[in-house]
Protein backbone atom coordinates (compact mmCIF):
# COMPACT_ATOMS: atom_id res chain seq x y z
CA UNK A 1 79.73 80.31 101.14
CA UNK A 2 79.13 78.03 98.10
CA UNK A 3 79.45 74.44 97.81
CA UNK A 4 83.03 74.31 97.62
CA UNK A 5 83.47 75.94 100.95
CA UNK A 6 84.67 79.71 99.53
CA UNK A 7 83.37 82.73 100.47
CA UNK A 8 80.96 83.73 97.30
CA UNK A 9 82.14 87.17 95.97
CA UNK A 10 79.29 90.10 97.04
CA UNK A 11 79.12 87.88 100.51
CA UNK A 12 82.98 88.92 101.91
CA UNK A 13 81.81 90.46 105.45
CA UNK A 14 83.48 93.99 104.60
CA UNK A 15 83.05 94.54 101.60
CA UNK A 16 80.98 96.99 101.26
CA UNK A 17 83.00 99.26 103.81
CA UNK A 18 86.48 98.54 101.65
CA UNK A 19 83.70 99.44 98.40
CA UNK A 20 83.48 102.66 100.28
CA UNK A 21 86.86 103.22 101.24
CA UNK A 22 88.09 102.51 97.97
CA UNK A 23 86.09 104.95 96.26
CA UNK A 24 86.69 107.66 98.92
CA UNK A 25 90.35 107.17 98.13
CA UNK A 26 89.89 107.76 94.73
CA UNK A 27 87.98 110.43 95.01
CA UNK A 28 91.01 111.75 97.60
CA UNK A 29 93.94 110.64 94.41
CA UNK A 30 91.28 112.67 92.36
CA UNK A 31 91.74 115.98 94.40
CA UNK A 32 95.11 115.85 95.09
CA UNK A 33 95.90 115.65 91.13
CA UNK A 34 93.77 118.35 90.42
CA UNK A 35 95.26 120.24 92.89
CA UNK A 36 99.05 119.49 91.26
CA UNK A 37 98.07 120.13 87.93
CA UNK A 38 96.74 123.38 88.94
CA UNK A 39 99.82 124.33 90.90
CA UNK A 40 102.19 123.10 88.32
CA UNK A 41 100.29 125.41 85.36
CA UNK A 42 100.55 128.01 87.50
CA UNK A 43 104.41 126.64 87.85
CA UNK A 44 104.90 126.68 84.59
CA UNK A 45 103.48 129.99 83.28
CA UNK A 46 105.73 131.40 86.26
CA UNK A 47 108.77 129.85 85.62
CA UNK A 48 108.73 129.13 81.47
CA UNK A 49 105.93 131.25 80.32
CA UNK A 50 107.02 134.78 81.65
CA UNK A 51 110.33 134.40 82.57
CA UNK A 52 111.22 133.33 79.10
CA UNK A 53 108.96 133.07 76.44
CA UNK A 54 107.54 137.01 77.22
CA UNK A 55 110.49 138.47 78.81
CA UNK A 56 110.92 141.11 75.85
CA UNK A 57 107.34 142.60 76.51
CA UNK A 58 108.02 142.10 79.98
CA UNK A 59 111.43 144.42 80.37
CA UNK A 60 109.05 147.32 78.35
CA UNK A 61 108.14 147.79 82.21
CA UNK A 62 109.96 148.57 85.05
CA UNK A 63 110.52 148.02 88.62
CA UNK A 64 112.75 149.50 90.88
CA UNK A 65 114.92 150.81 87.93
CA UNK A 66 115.22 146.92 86.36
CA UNK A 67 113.13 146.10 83.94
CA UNK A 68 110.26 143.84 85.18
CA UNK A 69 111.40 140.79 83.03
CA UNK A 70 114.90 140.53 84.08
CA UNK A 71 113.71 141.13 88.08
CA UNK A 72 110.48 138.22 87.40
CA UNK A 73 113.12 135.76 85.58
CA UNK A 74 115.76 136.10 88.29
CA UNK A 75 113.29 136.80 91.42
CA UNK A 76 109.76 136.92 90.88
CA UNK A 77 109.55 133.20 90.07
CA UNK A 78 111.16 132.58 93.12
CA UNK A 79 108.41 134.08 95.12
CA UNK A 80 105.77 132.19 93.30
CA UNK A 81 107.60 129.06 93.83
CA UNK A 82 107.29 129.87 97.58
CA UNK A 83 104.04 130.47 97.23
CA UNK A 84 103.03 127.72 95.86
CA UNK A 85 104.65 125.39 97.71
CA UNK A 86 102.53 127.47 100.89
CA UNK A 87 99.45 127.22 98.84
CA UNK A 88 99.95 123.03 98.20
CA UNK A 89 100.84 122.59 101.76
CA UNK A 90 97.62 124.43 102.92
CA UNK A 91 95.36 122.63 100.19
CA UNK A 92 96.47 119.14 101.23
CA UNK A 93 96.10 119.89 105.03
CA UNK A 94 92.94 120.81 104.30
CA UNK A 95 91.83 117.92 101.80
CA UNK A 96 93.40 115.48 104.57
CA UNK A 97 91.28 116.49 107.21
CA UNK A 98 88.24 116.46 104.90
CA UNK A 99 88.99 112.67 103.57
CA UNK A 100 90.32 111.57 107.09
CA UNK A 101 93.47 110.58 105.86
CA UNK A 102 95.76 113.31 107.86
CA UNK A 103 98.42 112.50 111.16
């Protein structure tokens, strides 16, 4: 405490654990944004990239008698989206349990 009866700044009893917290929370925020802009590239070349932009080269092939960039555009994307909503859910479980932070 100084003179004036307050608590000086480095002397909070605490502080060092919230230092520690705080930082291990950032480094959590840090993950988990990695981790979504991964997942949301991979989004993004699923849902814009090859269903749209490279659907010509893409219908050169084909699938089940369809070509391959009609079937990605109206179903493959779909099972990508699945997936990666799978592959978030497991990713955050994990990075939960690893940071503490998980029910």
């Amino acid at each position: 405490m100084d003179t004036n009866g307050q608590m000086q700044h480095g002397a909070q009893p605490g502080g060092a654990a919230k230092a520690d917290n705080d930082a291990k929370m950032r480094r959590y925020w840090q993950r988990n944004l990695r981790y979504m802009v991964v997942l949301l590239g991979i989004w993004f070349v699923a849902g814009y990239v090859l269903s749209i932009f490279f659907v010509n080269q893409l219908n050169a092939i084909r699938v089940g008698g369809f070509p391959l960039g009609f079937w990605f555009a109206q179903q493959g994307s779909m099972y990508v989206f699945v997936v990666l909503i799978l592959a978030y859910f497991l990713l955050m479980d994990r990075l939960d349990k690893e940071f503490d932070v998980h029910e």
